[in-house]
Coordinates of C-alpha atoms in Angstrom, one line a residue:
Chain A
X1291 CA -17.4 6.6 33.4
X1292 CA -16.9 7.6 37.1
X1293 CA -13.1 7.5 36.5
X1294 CA -13.3 10.1 33.8
X1295 CA -14.6 12.8 36.1
X1296 CA -12.1 12.0 38.9
X1297 CA -9.3 12.4 36.5
X1298 CA -10.0 16.0 35.8
X1299 CA -6.9 17.6 37.3
X1300 CA -5.6 21.1 37.4
X1301 CA -3.3 21.6 34.5
X1302 CA 0.3 21.7 35.6
X1303 CA 2.4 24.6 34.2
X1304 CA 5.1 23.8 31.7
X1305 CA 8.5 23.0 33.3
X1306 CA 11.5 21.0 32.4
X1307 CA 10.9 19.0 35.6
X1308 CA 7.4 18.1 34.4
X1309 CA 8.9 17.1 31.0
X1310 CA 11.4 14.9 32.7
X1311 CA 8.7 13.2 34.8
X1312 CA 6.6 12.6 31.7
X1313 CA 9.6 11.6 29.5
X1314 CA 8.2 8.1 28.9
X1315 CA 4.9 9.6 27.7
X1316 CA 6.8 11.9 25.4
X1317 CA 8.9 9.0 24.1
X1318 CA 5.8 7.0 23.4
X1319 CA 4.0 9.8 21.5
X1320 CA 6.5 12.1 19.8
X1321 CA 7.5 9.5 17.1
X1322 CA 3.8 9.2 16.2
X1323 CA 3.5 13.0 16.1
X1324 CA 6.4 13.1 13.7
X1325 CA 4.7 10.3 11.7
X1326 CA 1.5 12.2 11.5
X1327 CA 3.2 15.4 10.4
X1328 CA 5.1 13.6 7.6
X1329 CA 2.3 11.5 6.3
X1330 CA -0.8 13.6 7.0
X1331 CA 0.3 17.2 7.2
X1332 CA 3.0 17.4 4.5
X1333 CA 0.4 16.2 1.9
X1334 CA -1.8 19.1 3.1
X1335 CA 1.0 21.5 2.5
X1336 CA 1.1 19.8 -1.0
X1337 CA -2.1 21.8 -1.7
X1338 CA 0.1 24.6 -2.7
X1339 CA 0.7 22.6 -5.9
X1340 CA -3.0 23.3 -6.8
X1341 CA -2.0 26.9 -7.5
X1342 CA 1.2 26.2 -9.4
X1343 CA 2.2 24.6 -12.6
X1344 CA 3.7 21.3 -11.4
X1345 CA 4.9 18.7 -13.9
X1346 CA 7.5 16.0 -13.1
X1347 CA 10.3 18.4 -14.3
X1348 CA 9.3 21.2 -12.0
X1349 CA 8.4 19.1 -9.0
X1350 CA 12.0 19.0 -7.8
X1351 CA 12.0 22.8 -7.5
X1352 CA 11.3 24.4 -4.2
X1353 CA 7.7 25.8 -3.8
X1354 CA 8.7 29.4 -4.3
X1355 CA 10.6 28.7 -7.6
X1356 CA 7.7 27.0 -9.3
X1357 CA 5.5 29.0 -11.6
X1358 CA 2.5 30.4 -9.8
X1359 CA -0.7 30.2 -11.9
X1360 CA -3.5 31.2 -9.6
X1361 CA -6.7 29.3 -10.2
X1362 CA -5.8 28.2 -13.7
X1363 CA -5.5 24.5 -12.6
X1364 CA -9.0 24.6 -11.2
X1365 CA -10.3 26.3 -14.4
X1366 CA -8.7 23.8 -16.5
X1367 CA -10.1 20.9 -14.4
X1368 CA -13.6 22.3 -14.5
X1369 CA -13.6 22.8 -18.2
X1370 CA -12.2 19.4 -18.9
X1371 CA -14.4 17.4 -21.3
X1372 CA -14.7 14.6 -18.6
X1373 CA -15.5 16.9 -15.7
X1374 CA -19.3 17.4 -16.0
X1375 CA -20.0 13.7 -16.5
X1376 CA -17.6 12.9 -13.7
X1377 CA -19.5 15.2 -11.3
X1378 CA -22.9 13.8 -12.4
X1379 CA -21.6 10.2 -11.8
X1380 CA -20.1 11.0 -8.4
X1381 CA -23.2 12.7 -7.1
X1382 CA -25.5 10.1 -8.8
X1383 CA -23.7 7.1 -7.4
X1384 CA -23.3 8.7 -4.1
X1385 CA -26.9 9.7 -3.5
X1386 CA -28.2 6.4 -4.9
X1387 CA -25.8 4.5 -2.7
X1388 CA -26.7 6.5 0.4
X1389 CA -30.5 5.9 0.0
X1390 CA -30.4 2.3 -1.2
X1391 CA -27.8 1.5 1.4
X1392 CA -29.6 3.0 4.3
X1393 CA -33.0 1.6 3.4
X1394 CA -31.5 -1.9 2.9
X1395 CA -29.6 -1.8 6.2
X1396 CA -32.7 -0.6 8.1
X1397 CA -35.0 -3.2 6.5
X1398 CA -32.5 -5.9 7.1
X1399 CA -32.0 -4.9 10.8
X1400 CA -35.8 -4.5 11.3
X1401 CA -36.5 -8.0 9.9
X1402 CA -33.6 -9.7 11.6
X1403 CA -34.7 -8.2 14.9
X1404 CA -38.0 -10.0 14.5
X1405 CA -36.4 -13.5 14.2
X1406 CA -37.1 -15.3 17.4
X1407 CA -34.8 -18.3 17.0
X1408 CA -31.6 -17.1 18.6
X1409 CA -29.3 -19.6 16.8
X1410 CA -30.7 -18.9 13.4
X1411 CA -30.5 -15.1 14.0
X1412 CA -26.9 -15.5 15.0
X1413 CA -26.0 -17.6 12.0
X1414 CA -27.7 -15.2 9.6
X1415 CA -25.8 -12.3 11.0
X1416 CA -22.5 -14.1 10.8
X1417 CA -23.1 -14.9 7.2
X1418 CA -24.2 -11.4 6.4
X1419 CA -20.8 -10.0 7.6
X1420 CA -19.0 -12.3 5.2
X1421 CA -18.8 -10.1 2.1
X1422 CA -17.8 -7.1 4.1
X1423 CA -14.5 -8.7 4.9
X1424 CA -13.7 -9.6 1.3
X1425 CA -11.7 -7.2 -0.8
X1426 CA -13.1 -5.2 -3.8
X1427 CA -10.7 -7.1 -6.1
X1428 CA -12.3 -10.3 -5.1
X1429 CA -15.8 -8.9 -5.2
X1430 CA -15.1 -7.5 -8.7
X1431 CA -13.7 -10.8 -9.8
X1432 CA -16.8 -12.6 -8.7
X1433 CA -19.2 -9.9 -9.9
X1434 CA -17.7 -10.0 -13.4
X1435 CA -17.9 -13.8 -13.5
X1436 CA -21.6 -13.6 -12.5
X1437 CA -22.8 -10.5 -14.3
X1438 CA -20.8 -10.2 -17.5
X1439 CA -22.3 -11.3 -20.8
X1440 CA -22.3 -15.0 -20.8
X1441 CA -21.8 -15.2 -17.1
X1442 CA -23.6 -17.3 -14.5
X1443 CA -26.6 -15.0 -14.2
X1444 CA -27.2 -15.1 -17.9
X1445 CA -27.0 -18.9 -18.0
X1446 CA -29.2 -19.1 -15.0
X1447 CA -32.1 -17.0 -16.3
X1448 CA -31.5 -17.3 -20.0
X1449 CA -31.6 -13.6 -20.6
X1450 CA -28.8 -11.2 -21.1
X1451 CA -29.6 -8.1 -19.0
X1452 CA -26.4 -6.3 -20.2
X1453 CA -25.7 -5.4 -16.5
X1454 CA -22.0 -4.7 -17.1
X1455 CA -22.2 -3.7 -20.7
X1456 CA -24.8 -0.9 -20.9
X1457 CA -23.3 2.6 -21.1
X1458 CA -26.0 4.3 -19.0
X1459 CA -26.8 5.1 -15.4
X1460 CA -27.8 1.4 -15.1
X1461 CA -24.2 0.9 -14.1
X1462 CA -24.7 3.2 -11.1
X1463 CA -27.5 0.9 -9.9
X1464 CA -25.4 -2.2 -10.5
X1465 CA -22.6 -0.7 -8.5
X1466 CA -24.9 0.3 -5.7
X1467 CA -26.6 -3.1 -5.5
X1468 CA -23.2 -4.8 -5.4
X1469 CA -22.3 -2.5 -2.6
X1470 CA -25.5 -3.3 -0.7
X1471 CA -24.9 -7.0 -1.1
X1472 CA -21.4 -6.5 0.3
X1473 CA -22.2 -4.1 3.2
X1474 CA -25.8 -4.6 4.3
X1475 CA -25.1 -6.9 7.2
X1476 CA -22.3 -4.8 8.4
X1477 CA -24.2 -1.6 8.2
X1478 CA -27.1 -3.2 10.0
X1479 CA -24.9 -3.7 13.1
X1480 CA -25.4 -0.1 14.3
X1481 CA -29.2 -0.3 13.8
X1482 CA -29.4 -3.6 15.6
X1483 CA -27.6 -2.2 18.6
X1484 CA -29.9 0.8 18.6
X1485 CA -32.8 -1.6 18.6
X1486 CA -31.3 -3.5 21.5
X1487 CA -31.3 -0.3 23.4
X1488 CA -35.1 0.2 23.1
X1489 CA -36.9 -0.3 26.4
X1490 CA -38.6 -3.7 26.4
X1491 CA -41.3 -2.3 28.6
X1492 CA -42.7 -0.3 25.7
X1493 CA -43.2 -3.5 23.7
X1494 CA -44.9 -5.2 26.7
X1495 CA -47.3 -2.3 27.1
X1496 CA -48.1 -2.3 23.3
X1497 CA -48.8 -6.0 23.5
X1498 CA -51.2 -5.5 26.4
X1499 CA -52.9 -2.9 24.3
X1500 CA -53.2 -5.5 21.5
X1501 CA -50.7 -4.1 19.0
X1502 CA -49.7 -6.5 16.2
X1503 CA -46.1 -7.2 15.4
X1504 CA -46.2 -4.9 12.4
X1505 CA -47.7 -2.1 14.5
X1506 CA -44.9 -2.7 17.1
X1507 CA -42.3 -2.5 14.3
X1508 CA -43.8 0.6 12.9
X1509 CA -44.6 2.5 16.0
X1510 CA -41.9 1.4 18.4
X1511 CA -38.8 0.0 16.6
X1512 CA -38.6 2.4 13.8
X1513 CA -39.0 5.6 15.9
X1514 CA -36.5 4.0 18.3
X1515 CA -33.8 3.9 15.6
X1516 CA -34.7 7.2 14.0
X1517 CA -32.1 9.3 15.8
X1518 CA -29.3 6.9 14.7
X1519 CA -30.6 6.7 11.2
X1520 CA -30.9 10.5 10.8
X1521 CA -27.4 11.1 12.1
X1522 CA -25.8 8.4 9.9
X1523 CA -27.7 9.7 6.9
X1524 CA -26.7 13.3 7.4
X1525 CA -23.1 12.4 8.0
X1526 CA -23.0 10.3 4.9
X1527 CA -24.3 13.2 2.9
X1528 CA -21.3 15.0 4.3
X1529 CA -19.0 12.7 2.5
X1530 CA -21.1 12.6 -0.7
X1531 CA -18.1 13.4 -3.0
X1532 CA -15.9 10.7 -1.6
X1533 CA -16.8 7.9 -3.8
X1534 CA -13.7 5.6 -3.7
X1535 CA -11.8 5.1 -6.9
X1536 CA -10.9 1.5 -6.1
X1537 CA -14.5 0.1 -6.4
X1538 CA -15.3 2.1 -9.5
X1539 CA -12.1 1.1 -11.3
X1540 CA -12.4 -2.6 -10.4
X1541 CA -16.0 -3.0 -11.3
X1542 CA -16.0 -1.0 -14.5
X1543 CA -14.8 -1.9 -18.0
X1544 CA -14.2 0.0 -21.2
X1545 CA -17.8 0.0 -22.2
X1546 CA -19.3 1.5 -19.1
X1547 CA -16.3 3.8 -18.2
X1548 CA -18.2 7.0 -19.0
X1549 CA -20.6 6.2 -16.2
X1550 CA -18.1 4.8 -13.8
X1551 CA -15.7 7.8 -13.7
X1552 CA -15.7 9.5 -10.3
X1553 CA -13.8 12.5 -8.9
X1554 CA -11.0 10.6 -7.2
X1555 CA -10.4 8.5 -10.2
X1556 CA -10.4 11.5 -12.4
X1557 CA -7.8 13.1 -10.1
X1558 CA -5.6 10.0 -10.6
X1559 CA -6.0 10.0 -14.4
X1560 CA -5.2 13.6 -14.8
X1561 CA -2.7 13.9 -12.0
X1562 CA -0.6 10.7 -12.2
X1563 CA -1.8 9.2 -15.4
X1564 CA -0.9 12.3 -17.5
X1565 CA 1.7 13.7 -15.1
X1566 CA 0.0 17.0 -14.4
X1567 CA 0.4 17.1 -10.6
X1568 CA -1.1 20.6 -10.4
X1569 CA -4.4 19.6 -11.9
X1570 CA -4.5 16.4 -10.0
X1571 CA -4.0 18.2 -6.7
X1572 CA -6.6 20.8 -7.6
X1573 CA -9.2 18.2 -8.2
X1574 CA -8.3 16.4 -5.0
X1575 CA -8.4 19.7 -3.1
X1576 CA -11.8 20.6 -4.6
X1577 CA -13.2 17.3 -3.4
X1578 CA -11.7 17.7 0.0
X1579 CA -12.9 21.3 0.5
X1580 CA -16.4 20.6 -0.7
X1581 CA -16.4 17.6 1.7
X1582 CA -15.5 19.7 4.6
X1583 CA -18.2 22.3 3.7
X1584 CA -20.8 19.6 3.4
X1585 CA -19.7 18.1 6.7
X1586 CA -20.2 21.4 8.5
X1587 CA -23.6 21.9 6.8
X1588 CA -24.7 18.4 7.7
X1589 CA -23.5 18.9 11.3
X1590 CA -25.4 22.1 11.5
X1591 CA -28.5 20.5 10.2
X1592 CA -28.2 17.6 12.6
X1593 CA -27.9 20.2 15.4
X1594 CA -30.9 22.1 14.2
X1595 CA -33.3 19.2 14.1
X1596 CA -32.3 18.3 17.6
X1597 CA -30.1 15.3 17.0
X1598 CA -26.7 14.7 18.5
X1599 CA -23.9 16.4 16.7
X1600 CA -21.2 14.0 15.7
X1601 CA -18.3 16.5 15.5
Chain B
X319 CA -40.5 -16.5 24.3
X320 CA -43.7 -18.2 25.1
X321 CA -45.4 -16.8 22.0
X322 CA -46.1 -19.5 19.4
X323 CA -44.9 -19.2 15.9
X324 CA -47.1 -17.4 13.4
X325 CA -47.1 -17.3 9.7
X326 CA -45.0 -14.2 9.8
X327 CA -42.2 -16.2 11.5
X328 CA -42.2 -18.7 8.7
X329 CA -42.2 -15.9 6.1
X330 CA -39.2 -14.3 7.8
X331 CA -37.4 -17.7 7.9
X332 CA -37.9 -18.3 4.2
X333 CA -36.8 -14.7 3.5
X334 CA -33.6 -15.0 5.4
X335 CA -32.8 -18.4 4.0
X336 CA -33.1 -16.8 0.6
X337 CA -30.8 -14.0 1.8
X338 CA -28.2 -16.4 3.0
X339 CA -28.5 -18.1 -0.4
X340 CA -27.8 -14.9 -2.2
X341 CA -24.8 -14.1 0.0
X342 CA -23.3 -17.5 -0.2
X343 CA -24.1 -18.7 -3.7
X344 CA -21.4 -16.6 -5.5
X345 CA -18.8 -17.9 -3.1
X346 CA -19.8 -21.5 -3.6
X347 CA -19.9 -20.9 -7.4
X348 CA -16.4 -19.6 -7.3
X349 CA -15.2 -22.5 -5.1
X350 CA -16.8 -25.0 -7.4
X351 CA -15.3 -23.5 -10.6
X352 CA -11.9 -23.5 -8.9
X353 CA -12.2 -27.2 -8.2
X354 CA -13.7 -28.1 -11.6
X355 CA -12.0 -29.3 -14.7
X356 CA -11.2 -26.2 -16.8
X357 CA -12.4 -27.6 -20.0
X358 CA -15.7 -28.7 -18.4
X359 CA -16.1 -25.2 -16.9
X360 CA -16.2 -23.7 -20.4
X361 CA -19.5 -25.5 -21.1
X362 CA -21.4 -23.8 -18.4
X363 CA -20.3 -21.8 -15.4
X364 CA -23.4 -22.1 -13.3
X365 CA -22.9 -24.8 -10.7
X366 CA -22.0 -25.1 -7.0
X367 CA -20.8 -28.7 -7.0
X368 CA -17.7 -29.5 -9.1
X369 CA -18.8 -31.7 -12.0
X370 CA -15.3 -33.0 -12.7
X371 CA -13.3 -32.6 -9.6
X372 CA -9.6 -31.6 -10.0
X373 CA -6.9 -29.9 -8.0
X374 CA -5.1 -28.9 -11.2
X375 CA -6.1 -25.2 -11.0
X376 CA -4.5 -25.0 -7.6
X377 CA -1.4 -26.9 -8.6
X378 CA -1.1 -24.7 -11.6
X379 CA -1.2 -21.4 -9.8
X380 CA 1.2 -22.5 -7.2
X381 CA 3.7 -24.1 -9.5
X382 CA 3.7 -22.7 -13.0
X383 CA 2.0 -19.4 -12.4
X384 CA 4.2 -18.9 -9.4
X385 CA 1.6 -17.5 -7.0
X386 CA 3.7 -18.5 -4.0
X387 CA 5.7 -15.3 -3.9
X388 CA 2.7 -12.9 -4.0
X389 CA 1.0 -15.2 -1.5
X390 CA 3.9 -15.1 1.0
X391 CA 4.3 -11.3 0.5
X392 CA 0.6 -10.9 1.3
X393 CA 1.0 -12.9 4.5
X394 CA 4.2 -11.1 5.5
X395 CA 2.6 -7.7 4.9
X396 CA -0.5 -8.7 6.9
X397 CA 1.5 -10.0 9.8
X398 CA 4.1 -7.2 10.0
X399 CA 1.5 -4.5 9.3
X400 CA -0.9 -5.8 11.9
X401 CA 1.8 -6.3 14.6
X402 CA 3.3 -2.9 14.2
X403 CA -0.1 -1.3 13.8
X404 CA -1.5 -2.8 17.0
X405 CA 1.6 -1.8 19.0
X406 CA 1.6 1.7 17.8
X407 CA -2.1 2.2 18.1
X408 CA -2.2 1.0 21.7
X409 CA 0.8 3.0 22.7
X410 CA -0.6 6.2 21.2
X411 CA -4.1 5.4 22.6
X412 CA -2.6 5.0 26.1
X413 CA -0.7 8.3 26.0
X414 CA -3.8 10.1 24.7
X415 CA -5.9 8.7 27.5
X416 CA -3.6 10.2 30.1
X417 CA -5.3 13.5 30.9
X418 CA -2.3 14.6 33.1
X419 CA 0.1 14.5 30.1
X420 CA 1.1 18.0 29.3
X421 CA 0.6 17.7 25.5
X422 CA -2.6 15.6 25.7
X423 CA -4.9 18.2 24.2
X424 CA -2.7 19.5 21.3
X425 CA -1.6 15.9 20.3
X426 CA -5.2 14.7 20.4
X427 CA -6.4 17.5 18.2
X428 CA -3.4 17.0 15.8
X429 CA -4.6 13.4 15.2
X430 CA -8.3 14.1 15.1
X431 CA -8.0 16.7 12.4
X432 CA -6.5 14.1 10.0
X433 CA -9.8 12.2 10.2
X434 CA -11.6 15.0 8.5
X435 CA -9.0 16.6 6.2
X436 CA -6.6 14.8 4.0
X437 CA -4.2 16.1 1.4
X438 CA -5.6 13.8 -1.2
X439 CA -4.1 11.2 -3.5
X440 CA -1.7 13.2 -5.6
X441 CA 0.3 15.0 -2.8
X442 CA 0.5 11.7 -0.9
X443 CA 1.7 9.9 -4.0
X444 CA 4.4 12.5 -4.6
X445 CA 5.5 12.5 -1.0
X446 CA 5.9 8.7 -1.0
X447 CA 7.3 8.2 -4.4
X448 CA 9.3 11.4 -5.1
X449 CA 10.3 12.9 -1.8
X450 CA 10.7 9.9 0.4
X451 CA 11.5 7.5 -2.5
X452 CA 9.7 4.6 -0.9
X453 CA 8.4 3.2 -4.1
X454 CA 8.7 -0.6 -4.6
X455 CA 10.1 -0.9 -1.0
X456 CA 8.4 -3.3 1.4
X457 CA 8.0 -0.6 4.0
X458 CA 5.7 1.4 1.8
X459 CA 3.1 -1.2 2.7
X460 CA 3.6 -0.7 6.4
X461 CA 4.7 2.8 7.4
X462 CA 2.3 5.2 5.6
X463 CA -0.8 3.4 6.9
X464 CA 0.7 2.4 10.3
X465 CA -2.0 4.1 12.5
X466 CA -5.7 4.5 11.8
X467 CA -6.8 7.4 14.0
X468 CA -10.3 5.9 14.2
X469 CA -8.7 2.8 15.9
X470 CA -6.8 5.1 18.3
X471 CA -10.0 6.8 19.4
X472 CA -11.7 3.4 19.8
X473 CA -8.9 2.1 22.0
X474 CA -8.6 5.3 23.9
X475 CA -12.2 5.3 25.0
X476 CA -11.7 1.7 26.1
X477 CA -8.6 2.5 28.2
X478 CA -10.5 5.5 29.7
X479 CA -13.1 3.0 30.9
X480 CA -10.5 1.0 32.8
X481 CA -10.2 1.6 36.6
X482 CA -7.6 4.3 37.2
X483 CA -6.7 2.6 40.5
X484 CA -4.7 -0.1 38.6
X485 CA -2.4 2.5 37.1
X486 CA -2.0 4.3 40.4
X487 CA -1.1 1.0 42.1
X488 CA 1.5 0.2 39.5
X489 CA 2.9 3.7 39.9
X490 CA 3.3 3.3 43.6
X491 CA 5.1 0.0 43.0
X492 CA 7.6 2.1 41.0
X493 CA 6.5 1.3 37.4
X494 CA 7.2 3.9 34.8
X495 CA 4.7 4.9 32.2
X496 CA 6.1 2.5 29.6
X497 CA 5.9 -0.4 32.0
X498 CA 2.3 0.6 32.9
X499 CA 1.4 0.5 29.3
X500 CA 3.1 -2.8 28.7
X501 CA 2.3 -4.7 31.9
X502 CA -1.0 -3.2 33.0
X503 CA -2.9 -1.7 30.0
X504 CA -2.1 -4.1 27.2
X505 CA -3.3 -7.2 29.0
X506 CA -6.5 -5.6 29.9
X507 CA -7.1 -4.4 26.4
X508 CA -7.5 -7.8 24.7
X509 CA -11.0 -7.1 23.4
X510 CA -10.1 -3.9 21.6
X511 CA -6.8 -5.3 20.5
X512 CA -8.7 -8.1 18.8
X513 CA -10.9 -5.6 17.1
X514 CA -8.1 -3.3 15.9
X515 CA -6.0 -6.3 14.9
X516 CA -8.9 -7.7 12.8
X517 CA -9.6 -4.3 11.2
X518 CA -5.9 -3.8 10.3
X519 CA -5.3 -7.4 9.2
X520 CA -8.3 -7.3 6.9
X521 CA -7.2 -3.9 5.6
X522 CA -3.7 -5.2 4.9
X523 CA -4.7 -8.4 3.3
X524 CA -7.4 -6.8 1.2
X525 CA -5.5 -3.7 0.1
X526 CA -4.9 -3.3 -3.5
X527 CA -4.4 0.5 -4.0
X528 CA -1.1 0.5 -2.2
X529 CA 0.4 -2.0 -4.6
X530 CA -1.3 -0.3 -7.6
X531 CA 0.1 3.1 -6.7
X532 CA 3.4 2.5 -5.0
X533 CA 4.8 -1.0 -5.4
X534 CA 3.9 -2.8 -8.6
X535 CA 7.2 -4.6 -8.5
X536 CA 6.2 -6.2 -5.2
X537 CA 2.8 -7.6 -6.2
X538 CA 0.5 -9.0 -3.6
X539 CA -2.1 -11.6 -4.1
X540 CA -4.9 -9.0 -4.6
X541 CA -2.8 -7.2 -7.2
X542 CA -2.0 -10.3 -9.1
X543 CA -5.7 -11.1 -9.1
X544 CA -6.4 -7.7 -10.5
X545 CA -3.8 -8.1 -13.2
X546 CA -5.3 -11.4 -14.3
X547 CA -8.7 -9.9 -14.3
X548 CA -7.7 -7.0 -16.4
X549 CA -5.6 -8.9 -19.0
X550 CA -7.3 -12.3 -18.9
X551 CA -4.2 -13.6 -20.5
X552 CA -3.1 -16.7 -18.7
X553 CA -0.9 -18.5 -21.0
X554 CA -3.1 -21.3 -22.2
X555 CA -1.5 -23.4 -24.8
X556 CA -4.3 -24.1 -27.3
X557 CA -2.2 -26.9 -28.9
X558 CA -1.8 -28.8 -25.7
X559 CA -5.5 -28.7 -25.2
X560 CA -6.1 -29.8 -28.8
X561 CA -3.6 -32.6 -28.6
X562 CA -5.7 -34.2 -25.9
X563 CA -3.4 -33.3 -23.0
X564 CA -6.5 -32.2 -21.2
X565 CA -4.9 -32.7 -17.8
X566 CA -2.5 -29.8 -18.0
X567 CA -4.8 -27.4 -19.7
X568 CA -6.0 -24.3 -17.8
X569 CA -8.5 -21.6 -18.6
X570 CA -8.2 -18.0 -17.4
X571 CA -11.6 -18.3 -15.6
X572 CA -10.5 -21.4 -13.6
X573 CA -7.2 -19.9 -12.6
X574 CA -8.8 -16.6 -11.6
X575 CA -11.3 -18.4 -9.5
X576 CA -8.6 -20.5 -7.8
X577 CA -6.7 -17.3 -6.9
X578 CA -10.0 -15.8 -5.7
X579 CA -10.4 -18.7 -3.3
X580 CA -6.8 -18.5 -2.1
X581 CA -7.3 -14.7 -1.4
X582 CA -10.6 -15.2 0.3
X583 CA -10.2 -18.2 2.6
X584 CA -7.8 -16.8 5.2
X585 CA -10.2 -14.1 6.1
X586 CA -13.2 -16.4 6.2
X587 CA -11.4 -18.6 8.7
X588 CA -10.6 -15.7 11.0
X589 CA -13.6 -13.4 11.2
X590 CA -16.3 -15.5 12.7
X591 CA -14.2 -16.1 15.8
X592 CA -13.6 -12.4 16.4
X593 CA -17.3 -11.5 15.8
X594 CA -18.1 -10.7 19.4
X595 CA -15.2 -8.3 19.6
X596 CA -15.8 -6.3 16.4
X597 CA -19.5 -6.0 16.9
X598 CA -18.8 -4.3 20.2
X599 CA -16.1 -2.2 18.6
X600 CA -18.4 -1.0 15.8
X601 CA -21.0 0.3 18.2
X602 CA -18.4 1.9 20.4
X603 CA -17.1 3.5 17.3
X604 CA -20.1 5.8 17.2
X605 CA -18.7 7.7 20.2
X606 CA -18.1 11.4 19.6
X607 CA -15.1 13.1 20.8

């Protein structure tokens, strides 16, 4: 930390001599700058397609020769018969996921923090990371084996809950619970480290005053992680529309597809599936722009209630 | 702790043993099915100890179903992708940690913006498939996702925490910036390199969308598993089964579970050893820029 301050130097003016002296730094960074421009900024330029009619035939044309259609692609996307349900699904899954996920991670961290046997705590934590490192394809493969009609859960309990075969928002809950199962241990890491940062003296003082362990959890640990929780919660609201297509596609099946469709998947189906690049780009752009707006609002809110801004 | 255990401790213990059970049971179930006789599995899929032990599912996927190629491709992609990724990430992180570099600010901003704004799937797809024509080429797995800006920031804050005196000493000894990165910075960065390497290796091994979108002719293990899951049409010869040649019979479920195990095991072997690194990396990741 001390080093950082010392390093603050007066900025040198641009000169060829300076460039020559920093030639190795240039050589070590310019290729990556070219990479980032090609793979990250050219796709941004691709947003122009959202305002044009772009189908495979007209893609080869330069931008200025394609037919300019204004906001027609957006209008067509918003009036698509799938769009309303897709928006409801995206927001529903997202909000449900944020709340169930956050609550589960906090409860998990809170309880794990109370375990006094170090070895057992360590082991539990290691096991809890396991599903995080496993791909969605594998998770889906396992989930379908367990939850499908006639799967292990049905044979275990003797009732068919139709978890993967009910065309209703029940599917959102199933997806969110699978997600919690996969990520709860991983998400708890940040809360556990926040808990480790709480001054132990406060606990000692509370004990002297005769506070029970529940009281200590409620009045010391929870307020101690509140700033972390609030910031994470607000930032995740900022990415509310970014429900990944991969998870939805892998976990769903023909029966529940109506309630599994989310924006990114919709963009894929309309854009690549039916070869209408203009509409696909428009949907993606809508998602991205709303995401940025939400991020700024969330950041403002975080600043207003006195928490650290993340951006 | 001198406190003696209370009822609460025992409740917690039971609770967490239950949690471990919920986490581990599905994996054990999969493992047991993959090692069980396929015909026997059809009776009831709910067990964690193989009832009729057999290797036949594994020998089937690696011989007749030819999983060897996708498996090797997954390994190759993970090794090459991680190697190149770590080298590029650390190099860029070092340059961006150098406050005296003339382009430090603009380059840093250029990369950070991409963490918040992206062109989206369709423009990226068109760029890679139509403009660059990288479809069904091995490098489509490596180049587009070569650098994760998040990892660069992670590594940069680590490098900034290293004593500057080391770099200055090397400079006095006549080392150029490349040599400083290679000889001074890299050896000191082992903890973050381990974290970044794990993140990228897991990402590469687990990725499925890249094959799905760009390279279906170069199927990886994950993609093959997806295809089997979707079609559920492993060629099972019903006559062979009926004729009593039970030994060679396979069922889609058993084969799928065997592939699931093959796709899971490498990661399970690696991650517990890197735990102390990535836990540190995760919490450091919360730094703001």
